[in-house]
Tab-separated table of N, CA, C and O in Angstrom:
chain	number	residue	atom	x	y	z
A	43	UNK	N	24.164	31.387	172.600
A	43	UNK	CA	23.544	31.064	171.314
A	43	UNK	C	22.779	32.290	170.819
A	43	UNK	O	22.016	32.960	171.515
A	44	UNK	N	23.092	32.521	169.448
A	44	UNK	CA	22.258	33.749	168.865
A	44	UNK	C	21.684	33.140	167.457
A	44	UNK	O	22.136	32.605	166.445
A	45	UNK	N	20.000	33.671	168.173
A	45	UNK	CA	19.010	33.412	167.088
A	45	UNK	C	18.556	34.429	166.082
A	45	UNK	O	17.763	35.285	166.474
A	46	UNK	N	18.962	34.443	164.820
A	46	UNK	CA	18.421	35.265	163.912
A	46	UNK	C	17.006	34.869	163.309
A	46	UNK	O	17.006	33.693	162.945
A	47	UNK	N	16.104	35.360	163.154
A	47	UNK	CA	15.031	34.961	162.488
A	47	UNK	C	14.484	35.701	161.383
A	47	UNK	O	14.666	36.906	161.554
A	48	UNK	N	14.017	35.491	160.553
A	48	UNK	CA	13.703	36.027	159.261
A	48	UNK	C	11.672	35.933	158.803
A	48	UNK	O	10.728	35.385	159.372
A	49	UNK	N	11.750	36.508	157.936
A	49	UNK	CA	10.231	35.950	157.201
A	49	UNK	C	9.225	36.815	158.233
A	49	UNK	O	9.342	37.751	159.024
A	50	UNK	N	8.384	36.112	157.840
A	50	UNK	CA	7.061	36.745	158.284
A	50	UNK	C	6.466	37.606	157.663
A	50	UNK	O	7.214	37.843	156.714
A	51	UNK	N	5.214	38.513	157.543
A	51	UNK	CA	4.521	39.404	157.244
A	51	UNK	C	3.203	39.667	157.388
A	51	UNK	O	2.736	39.682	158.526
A	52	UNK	N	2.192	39.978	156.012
A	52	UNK	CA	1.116	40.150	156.086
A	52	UNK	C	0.409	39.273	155.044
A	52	UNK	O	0.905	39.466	153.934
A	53	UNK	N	-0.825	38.157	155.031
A	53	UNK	CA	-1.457	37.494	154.203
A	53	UNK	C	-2.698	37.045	154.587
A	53	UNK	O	-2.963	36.654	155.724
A	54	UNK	N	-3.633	37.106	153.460
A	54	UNK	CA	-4.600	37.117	153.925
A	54	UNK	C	-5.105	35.579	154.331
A	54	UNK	O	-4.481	34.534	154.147
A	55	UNK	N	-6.171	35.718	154.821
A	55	UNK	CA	-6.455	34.530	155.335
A	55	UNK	C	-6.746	33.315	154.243
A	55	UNK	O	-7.473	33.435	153.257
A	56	UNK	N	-5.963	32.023	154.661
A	56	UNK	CA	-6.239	30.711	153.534
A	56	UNK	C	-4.528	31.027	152.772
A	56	UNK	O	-4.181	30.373	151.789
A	57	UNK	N	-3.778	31.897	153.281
A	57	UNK	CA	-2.470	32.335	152.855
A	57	UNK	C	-1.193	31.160	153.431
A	57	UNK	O	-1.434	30.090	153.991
A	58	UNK	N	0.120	31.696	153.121
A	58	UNK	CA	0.935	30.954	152.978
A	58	UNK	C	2.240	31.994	153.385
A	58	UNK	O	2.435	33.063	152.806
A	59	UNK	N	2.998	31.521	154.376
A	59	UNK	CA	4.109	32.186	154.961
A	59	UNK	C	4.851	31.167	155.738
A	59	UNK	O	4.521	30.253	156.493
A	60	UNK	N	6.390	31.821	155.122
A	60	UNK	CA	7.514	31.284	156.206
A	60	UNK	C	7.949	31.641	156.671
A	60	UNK	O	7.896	32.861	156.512
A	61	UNK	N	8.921	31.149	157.813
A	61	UNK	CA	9.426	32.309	158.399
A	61	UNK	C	11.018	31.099	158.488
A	61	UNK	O	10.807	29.935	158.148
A	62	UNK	N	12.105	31.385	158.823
A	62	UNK	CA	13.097	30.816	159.470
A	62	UNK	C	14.398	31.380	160.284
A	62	UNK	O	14.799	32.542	160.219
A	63	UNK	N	14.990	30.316	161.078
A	63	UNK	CA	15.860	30.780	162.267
A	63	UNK	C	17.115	30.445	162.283
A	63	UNK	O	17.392	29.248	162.218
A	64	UNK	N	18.090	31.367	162.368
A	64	UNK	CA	19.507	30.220	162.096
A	64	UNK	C	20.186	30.831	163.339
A	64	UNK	O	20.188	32.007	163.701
A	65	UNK	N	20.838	29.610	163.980
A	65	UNK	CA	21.540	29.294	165.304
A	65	UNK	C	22.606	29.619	164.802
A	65	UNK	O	22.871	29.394	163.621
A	66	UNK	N	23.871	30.559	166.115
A	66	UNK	CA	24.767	30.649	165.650
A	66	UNK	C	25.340	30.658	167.389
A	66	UNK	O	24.571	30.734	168.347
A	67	UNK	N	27.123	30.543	167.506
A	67	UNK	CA	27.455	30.172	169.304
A	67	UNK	C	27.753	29.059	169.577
A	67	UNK	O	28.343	28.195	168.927
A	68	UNK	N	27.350	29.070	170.534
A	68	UNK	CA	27.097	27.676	171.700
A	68	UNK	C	26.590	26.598	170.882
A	68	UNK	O	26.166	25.726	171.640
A	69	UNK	N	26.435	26.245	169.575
A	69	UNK	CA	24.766	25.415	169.563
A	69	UNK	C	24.817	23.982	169.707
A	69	UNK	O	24.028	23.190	169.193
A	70	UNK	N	26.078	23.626	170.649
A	70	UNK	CA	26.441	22.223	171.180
A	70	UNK	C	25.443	22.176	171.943
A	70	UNK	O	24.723	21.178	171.914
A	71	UNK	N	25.165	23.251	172.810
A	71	UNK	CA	24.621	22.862	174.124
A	71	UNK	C	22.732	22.807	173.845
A	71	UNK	O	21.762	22.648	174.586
A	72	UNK	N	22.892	22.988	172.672
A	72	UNK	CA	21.094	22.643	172.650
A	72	UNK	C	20.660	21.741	171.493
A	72	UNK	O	21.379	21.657	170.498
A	73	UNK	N	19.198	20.879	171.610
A	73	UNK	CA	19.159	19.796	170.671
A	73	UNK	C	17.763	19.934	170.606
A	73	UNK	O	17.021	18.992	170.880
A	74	UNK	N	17.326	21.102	170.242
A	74	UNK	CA	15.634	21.483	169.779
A	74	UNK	C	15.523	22.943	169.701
A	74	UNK	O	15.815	23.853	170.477
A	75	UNK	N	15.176	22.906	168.906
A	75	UNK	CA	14.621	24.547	168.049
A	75	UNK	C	13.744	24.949	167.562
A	75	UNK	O	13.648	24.183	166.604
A	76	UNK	N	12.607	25.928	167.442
A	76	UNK	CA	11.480	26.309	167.369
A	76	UNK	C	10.762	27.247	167.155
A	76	UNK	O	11.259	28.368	167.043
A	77	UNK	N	9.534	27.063	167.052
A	77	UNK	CA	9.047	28.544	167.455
A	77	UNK	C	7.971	28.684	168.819
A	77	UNK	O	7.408	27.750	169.391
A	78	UNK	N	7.907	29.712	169.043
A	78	UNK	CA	6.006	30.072	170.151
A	78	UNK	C	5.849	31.161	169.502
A	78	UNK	O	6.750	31.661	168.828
A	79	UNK	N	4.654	31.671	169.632
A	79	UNK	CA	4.092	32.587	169.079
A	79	UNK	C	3.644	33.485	170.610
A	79	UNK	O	3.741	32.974	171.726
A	80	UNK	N	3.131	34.953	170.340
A	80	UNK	CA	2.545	35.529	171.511
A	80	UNK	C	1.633	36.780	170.849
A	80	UNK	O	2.037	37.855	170.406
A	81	UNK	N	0.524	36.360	170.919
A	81	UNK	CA	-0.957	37.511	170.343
A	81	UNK	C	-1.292	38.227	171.475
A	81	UNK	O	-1.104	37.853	172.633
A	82	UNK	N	-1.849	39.385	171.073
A	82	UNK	CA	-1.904	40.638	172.006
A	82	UNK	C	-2.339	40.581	172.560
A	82	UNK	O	-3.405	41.031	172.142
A	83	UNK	N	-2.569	40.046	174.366
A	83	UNK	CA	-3.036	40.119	175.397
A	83	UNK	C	-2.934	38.729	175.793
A	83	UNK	O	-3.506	38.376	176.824
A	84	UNK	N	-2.200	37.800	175.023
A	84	UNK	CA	-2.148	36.145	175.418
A	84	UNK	C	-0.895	35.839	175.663
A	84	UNK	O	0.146	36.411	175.340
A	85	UNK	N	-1.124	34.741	176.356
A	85	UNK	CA	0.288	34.486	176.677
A	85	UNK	C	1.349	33.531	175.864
A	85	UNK	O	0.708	32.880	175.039
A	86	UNK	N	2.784	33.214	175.811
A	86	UNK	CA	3.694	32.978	174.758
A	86	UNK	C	3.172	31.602	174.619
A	86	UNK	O	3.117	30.911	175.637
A	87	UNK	N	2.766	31.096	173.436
A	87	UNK	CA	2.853	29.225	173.549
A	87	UNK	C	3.168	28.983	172.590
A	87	UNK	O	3.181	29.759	171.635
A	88	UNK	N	3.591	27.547	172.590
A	88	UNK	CA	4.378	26.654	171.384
A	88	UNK	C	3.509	26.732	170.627
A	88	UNK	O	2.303	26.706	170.874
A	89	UNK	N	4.214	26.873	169.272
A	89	UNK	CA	3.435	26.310	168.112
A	89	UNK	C	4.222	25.098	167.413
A	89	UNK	O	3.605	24.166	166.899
A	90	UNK	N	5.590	25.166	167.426
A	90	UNK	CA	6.302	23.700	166.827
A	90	UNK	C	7.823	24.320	167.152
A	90	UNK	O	8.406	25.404	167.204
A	91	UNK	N	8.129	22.511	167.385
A	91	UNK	CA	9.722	22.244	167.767
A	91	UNK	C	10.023	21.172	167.317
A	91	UNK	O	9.243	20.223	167.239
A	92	UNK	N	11.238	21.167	166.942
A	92	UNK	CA	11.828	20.360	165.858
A	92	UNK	C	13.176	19.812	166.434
A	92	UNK	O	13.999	20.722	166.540
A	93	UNK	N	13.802	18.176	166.975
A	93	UNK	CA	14.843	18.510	168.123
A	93	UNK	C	16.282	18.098	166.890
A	93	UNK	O	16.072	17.717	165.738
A	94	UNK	N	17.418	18.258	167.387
A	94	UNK	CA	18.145	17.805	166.316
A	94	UNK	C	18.099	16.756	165.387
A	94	UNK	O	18.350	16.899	164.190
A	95	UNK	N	17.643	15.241	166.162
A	95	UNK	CA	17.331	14.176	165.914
A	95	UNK	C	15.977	14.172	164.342
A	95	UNK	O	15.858	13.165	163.645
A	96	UNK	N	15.198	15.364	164.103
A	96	UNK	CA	14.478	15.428	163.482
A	96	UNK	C	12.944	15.467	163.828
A	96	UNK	O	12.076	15.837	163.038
A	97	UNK	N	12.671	14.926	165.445
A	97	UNK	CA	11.190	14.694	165.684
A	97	UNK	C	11.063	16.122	165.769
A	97	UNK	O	11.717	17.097	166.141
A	98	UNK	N	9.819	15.804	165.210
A	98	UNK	CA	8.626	17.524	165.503
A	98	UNK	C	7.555	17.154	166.432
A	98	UNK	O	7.141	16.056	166.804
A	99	UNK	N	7.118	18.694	166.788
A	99	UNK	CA	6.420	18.270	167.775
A	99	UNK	C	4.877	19.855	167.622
A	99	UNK	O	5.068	21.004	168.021
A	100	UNK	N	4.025	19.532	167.198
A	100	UNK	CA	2.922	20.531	166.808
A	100	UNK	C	2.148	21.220	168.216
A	100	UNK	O	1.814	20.527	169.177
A	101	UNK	N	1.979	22.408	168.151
A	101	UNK	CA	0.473	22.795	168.788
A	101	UNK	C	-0.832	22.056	168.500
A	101	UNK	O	-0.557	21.872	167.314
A	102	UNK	N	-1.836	21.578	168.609
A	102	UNK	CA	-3.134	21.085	168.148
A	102	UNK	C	-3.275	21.928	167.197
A	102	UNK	O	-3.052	21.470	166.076
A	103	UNK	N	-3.622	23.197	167.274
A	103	UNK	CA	-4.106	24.624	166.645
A	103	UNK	C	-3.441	24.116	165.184
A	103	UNK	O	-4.030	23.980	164.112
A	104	UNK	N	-2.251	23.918	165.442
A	104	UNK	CA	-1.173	24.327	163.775
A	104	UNK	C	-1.522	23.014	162.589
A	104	UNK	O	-1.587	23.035	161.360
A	105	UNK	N	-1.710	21.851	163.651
A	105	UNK	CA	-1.043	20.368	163.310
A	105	UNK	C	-2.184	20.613	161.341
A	105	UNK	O	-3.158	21.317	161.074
A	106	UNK	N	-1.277	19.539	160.391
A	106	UNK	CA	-2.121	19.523	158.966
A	106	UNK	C	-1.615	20.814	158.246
A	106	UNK	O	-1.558	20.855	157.017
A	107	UNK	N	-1.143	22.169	159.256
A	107	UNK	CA	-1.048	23.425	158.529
A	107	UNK	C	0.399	23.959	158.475
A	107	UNK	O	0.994	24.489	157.538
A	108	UNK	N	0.824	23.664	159.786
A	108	UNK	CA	2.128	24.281	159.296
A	108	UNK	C	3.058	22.934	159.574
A	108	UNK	O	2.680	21.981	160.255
A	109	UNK	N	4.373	23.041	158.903
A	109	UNK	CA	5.142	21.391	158.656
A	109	UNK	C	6.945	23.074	159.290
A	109	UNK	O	7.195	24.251	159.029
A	110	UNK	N	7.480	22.081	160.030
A	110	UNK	CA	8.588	22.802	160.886
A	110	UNK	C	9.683	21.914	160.215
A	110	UNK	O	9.283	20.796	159.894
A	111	UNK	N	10.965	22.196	159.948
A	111	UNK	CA	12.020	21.699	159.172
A	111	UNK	C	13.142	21.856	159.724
A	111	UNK	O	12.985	22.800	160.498
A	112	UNK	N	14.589	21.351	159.813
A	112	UNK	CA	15.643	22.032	159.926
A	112	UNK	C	16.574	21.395	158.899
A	112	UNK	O	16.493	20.352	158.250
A	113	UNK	N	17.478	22.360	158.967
A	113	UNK	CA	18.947	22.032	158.391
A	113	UNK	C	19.880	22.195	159.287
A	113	UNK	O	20.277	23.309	159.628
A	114	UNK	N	20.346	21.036	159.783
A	114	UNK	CA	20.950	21.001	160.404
A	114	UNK	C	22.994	21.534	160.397
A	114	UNK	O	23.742	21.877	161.313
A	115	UNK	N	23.239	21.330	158.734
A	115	UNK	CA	24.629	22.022	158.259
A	115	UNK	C	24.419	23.696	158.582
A	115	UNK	O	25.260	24.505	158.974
A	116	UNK	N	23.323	23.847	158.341
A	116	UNK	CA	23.182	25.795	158.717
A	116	UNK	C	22.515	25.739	159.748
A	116	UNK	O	21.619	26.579	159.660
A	117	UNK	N	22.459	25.113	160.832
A	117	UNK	CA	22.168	25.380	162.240
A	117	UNK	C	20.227	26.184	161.881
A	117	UNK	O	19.521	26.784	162.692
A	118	UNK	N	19.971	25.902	160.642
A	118	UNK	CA	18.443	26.485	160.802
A	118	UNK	C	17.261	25.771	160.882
A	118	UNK	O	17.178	24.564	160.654
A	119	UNK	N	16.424	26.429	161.173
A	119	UNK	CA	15.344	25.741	161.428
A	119	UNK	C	14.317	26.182	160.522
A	119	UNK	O	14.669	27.269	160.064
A	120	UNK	N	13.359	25.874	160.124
A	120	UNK	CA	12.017	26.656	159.010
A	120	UNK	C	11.073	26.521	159.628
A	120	UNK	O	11.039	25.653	160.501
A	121	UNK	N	9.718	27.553	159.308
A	121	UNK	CA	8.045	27.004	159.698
A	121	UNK	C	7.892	28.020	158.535
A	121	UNK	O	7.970	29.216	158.253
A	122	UNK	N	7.499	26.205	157.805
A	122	UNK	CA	6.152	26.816	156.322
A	122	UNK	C	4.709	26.775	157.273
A	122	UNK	O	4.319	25.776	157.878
A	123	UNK	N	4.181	27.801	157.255
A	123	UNK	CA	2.538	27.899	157.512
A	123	UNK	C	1.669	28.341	156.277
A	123	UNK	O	1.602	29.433	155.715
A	124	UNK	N	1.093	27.281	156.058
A	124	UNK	CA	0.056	27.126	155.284
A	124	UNK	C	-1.440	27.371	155.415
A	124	UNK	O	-1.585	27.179	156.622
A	125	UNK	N	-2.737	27.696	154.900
A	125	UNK	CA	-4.085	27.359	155.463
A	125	UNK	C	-3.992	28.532	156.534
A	125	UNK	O	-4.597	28.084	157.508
A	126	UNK	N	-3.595	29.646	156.804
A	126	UNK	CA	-3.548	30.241	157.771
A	126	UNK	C	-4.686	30.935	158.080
A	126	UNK	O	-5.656	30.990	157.324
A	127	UNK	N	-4.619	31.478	159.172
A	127	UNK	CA	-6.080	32.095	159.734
A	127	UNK	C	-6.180	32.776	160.782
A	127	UNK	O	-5.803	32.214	161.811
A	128	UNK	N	-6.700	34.166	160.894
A	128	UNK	CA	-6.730	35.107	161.563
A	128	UNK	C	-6.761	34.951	163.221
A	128	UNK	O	-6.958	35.875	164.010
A	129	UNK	N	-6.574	33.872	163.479
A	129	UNK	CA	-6.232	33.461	164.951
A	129	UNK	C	-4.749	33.253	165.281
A	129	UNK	O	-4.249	33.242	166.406
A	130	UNK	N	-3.947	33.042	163.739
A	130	UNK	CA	-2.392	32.658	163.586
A	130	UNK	C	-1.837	34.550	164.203
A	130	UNK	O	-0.880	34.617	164.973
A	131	UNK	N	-2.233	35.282	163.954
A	131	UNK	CA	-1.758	36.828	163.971
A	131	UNK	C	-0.899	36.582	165.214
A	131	UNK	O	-1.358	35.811	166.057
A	132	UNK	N	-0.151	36.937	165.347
A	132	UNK	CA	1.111	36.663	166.883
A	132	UNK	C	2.265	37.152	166.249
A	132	UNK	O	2.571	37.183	165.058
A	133	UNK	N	2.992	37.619	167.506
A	133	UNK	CA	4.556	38.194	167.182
A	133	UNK	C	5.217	36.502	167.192
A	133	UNK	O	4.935	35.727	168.106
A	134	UNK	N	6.065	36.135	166.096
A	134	UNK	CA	6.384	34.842	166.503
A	134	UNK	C	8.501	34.508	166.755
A	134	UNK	O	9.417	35.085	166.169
A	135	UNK	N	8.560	33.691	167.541
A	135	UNK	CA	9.389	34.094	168.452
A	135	UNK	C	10.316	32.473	168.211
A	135	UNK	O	9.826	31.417	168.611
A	136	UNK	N	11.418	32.523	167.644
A	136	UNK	CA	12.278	31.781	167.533
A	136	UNK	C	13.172	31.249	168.932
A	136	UNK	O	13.732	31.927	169.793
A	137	UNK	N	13.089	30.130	168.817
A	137	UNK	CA	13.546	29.508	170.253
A	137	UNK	C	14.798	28.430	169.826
A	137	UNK	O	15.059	27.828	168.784
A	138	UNK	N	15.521	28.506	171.350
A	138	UNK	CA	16.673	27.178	170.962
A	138	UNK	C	16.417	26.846	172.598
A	138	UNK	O	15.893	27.503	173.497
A	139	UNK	N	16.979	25.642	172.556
A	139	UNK	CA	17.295	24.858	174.207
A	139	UNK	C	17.102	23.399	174.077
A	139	UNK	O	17.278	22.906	172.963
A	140	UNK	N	16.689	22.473	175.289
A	140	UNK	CA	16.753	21.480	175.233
A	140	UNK	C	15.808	20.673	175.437
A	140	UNK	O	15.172	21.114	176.394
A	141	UNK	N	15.145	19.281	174.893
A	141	UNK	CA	14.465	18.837	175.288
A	141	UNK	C	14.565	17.406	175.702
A	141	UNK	O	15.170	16.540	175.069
A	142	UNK	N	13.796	17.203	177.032
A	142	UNK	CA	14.192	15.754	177.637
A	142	UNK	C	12.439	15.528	177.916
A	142	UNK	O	11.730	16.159	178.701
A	143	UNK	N	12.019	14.324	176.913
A	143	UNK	CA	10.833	14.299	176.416
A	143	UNK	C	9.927	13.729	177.854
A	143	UNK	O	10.348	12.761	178.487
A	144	UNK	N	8.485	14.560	178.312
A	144	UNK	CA	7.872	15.216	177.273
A	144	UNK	C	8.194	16.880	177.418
A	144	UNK	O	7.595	17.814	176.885
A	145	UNK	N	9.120	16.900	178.148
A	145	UNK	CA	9.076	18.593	178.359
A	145	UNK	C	10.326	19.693	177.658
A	145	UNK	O	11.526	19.660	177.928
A	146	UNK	N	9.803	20.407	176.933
A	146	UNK	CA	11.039	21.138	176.191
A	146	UNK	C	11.048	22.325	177.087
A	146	UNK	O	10.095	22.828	177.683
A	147	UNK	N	12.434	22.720	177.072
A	147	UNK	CA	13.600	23.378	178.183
A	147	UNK	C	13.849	24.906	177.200
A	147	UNK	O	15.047	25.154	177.065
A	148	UNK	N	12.783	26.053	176.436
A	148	UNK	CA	13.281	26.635	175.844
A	148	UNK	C	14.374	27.760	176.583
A	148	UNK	O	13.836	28.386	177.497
A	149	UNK	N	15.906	28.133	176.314
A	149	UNK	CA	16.899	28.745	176.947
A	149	UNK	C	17.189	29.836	176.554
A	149	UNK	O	17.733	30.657	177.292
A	150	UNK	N	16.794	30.151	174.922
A	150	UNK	CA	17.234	30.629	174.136
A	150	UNK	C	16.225	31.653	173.231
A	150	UNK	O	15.226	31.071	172.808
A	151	UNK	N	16.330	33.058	172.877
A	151	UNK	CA	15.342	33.298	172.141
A	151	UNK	C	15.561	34.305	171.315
A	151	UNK	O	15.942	35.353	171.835
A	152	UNK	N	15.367	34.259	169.687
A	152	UNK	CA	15.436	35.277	168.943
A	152	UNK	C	14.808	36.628	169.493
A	152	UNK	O	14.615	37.063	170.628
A	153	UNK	N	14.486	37.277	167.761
A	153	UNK	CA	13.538	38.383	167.930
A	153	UNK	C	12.480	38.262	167.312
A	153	UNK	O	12.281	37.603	166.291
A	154	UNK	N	11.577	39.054	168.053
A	154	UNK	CA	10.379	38.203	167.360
A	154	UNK	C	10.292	38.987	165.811
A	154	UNK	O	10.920	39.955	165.382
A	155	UNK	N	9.372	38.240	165.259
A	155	UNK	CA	8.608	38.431	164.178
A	155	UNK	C	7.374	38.567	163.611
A	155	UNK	O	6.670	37.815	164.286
A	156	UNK	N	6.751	39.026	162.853
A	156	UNK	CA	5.219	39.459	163.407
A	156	UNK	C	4.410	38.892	162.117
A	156	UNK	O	4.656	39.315	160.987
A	157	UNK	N	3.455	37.929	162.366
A	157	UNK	CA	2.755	37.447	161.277
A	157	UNK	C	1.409	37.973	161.562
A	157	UNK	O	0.887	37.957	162.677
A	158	UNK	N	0.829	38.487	160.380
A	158	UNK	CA	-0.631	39.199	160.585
A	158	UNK	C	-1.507	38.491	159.746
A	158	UNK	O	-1.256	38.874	158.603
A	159	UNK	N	-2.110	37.931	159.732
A	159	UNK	CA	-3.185	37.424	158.658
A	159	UNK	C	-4.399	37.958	158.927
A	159	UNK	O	-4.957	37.896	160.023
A	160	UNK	N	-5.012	38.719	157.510
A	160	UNK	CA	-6.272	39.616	157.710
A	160	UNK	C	-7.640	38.157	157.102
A	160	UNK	O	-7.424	37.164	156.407
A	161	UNK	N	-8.734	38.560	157.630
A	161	UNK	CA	-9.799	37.822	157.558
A	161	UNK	C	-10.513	38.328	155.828
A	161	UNK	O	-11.551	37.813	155.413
């Protein structure tokens, strides 16, 4: 499976950015897609996953701010982030794999992308 990912940039804080991912391959073999994020000196964690079926699934941090989407005819996935805030700054990192609830199986991983939000 190959993840392309798009979007991202620079906005200031209380800003508004998307970013999105489109699956291309294998993408029988996986039924959840996503993102994690990873800020400089922390380690990679979820921010939202979205499984084919449609459930999403938030970080605490994001939940109210950012809303995760897919289209499923273009194998993509979206994260509108909204309300953002200088704690969001992370390289953010498009994911595919599987999930057998409560634990998601990420297998798969774009390139990252780098969202900066200044204060």
């Amino acid at each position: 499976v190959h993840l392309q990912a798009c979007g991202g940039g620079l906005v200031q804080a209380g800003g508004s950015l998307s970013v999105s991912c489109a699956a291309s391959g294998s993408i029988f073999s996986i039924n959840v897609m996503g993102w994690y994020r990873q800020a400089p000196g922390k380690q990679r964690e979820l921010v939202a996953i979205i499984t084919s079926g449609g459930v999403a699934i938030y970080a605490d941090s994001v939940k109210g701010r950012f809303t995760i989407s897919r289209d499923n005819a273009k194998n993509t996935v979206y994260l509108q982030m909204n309300s953002l805030k200088p704690e969001d700054t992370a390289v953010y990192y498009c994911c595919a794999g599987s999930y057998n609830k409560p634990t998601i199986y990420p297998r798969y991983w774009g390139q990252g992308t780098e969202v900066t939000v200044s204060s």
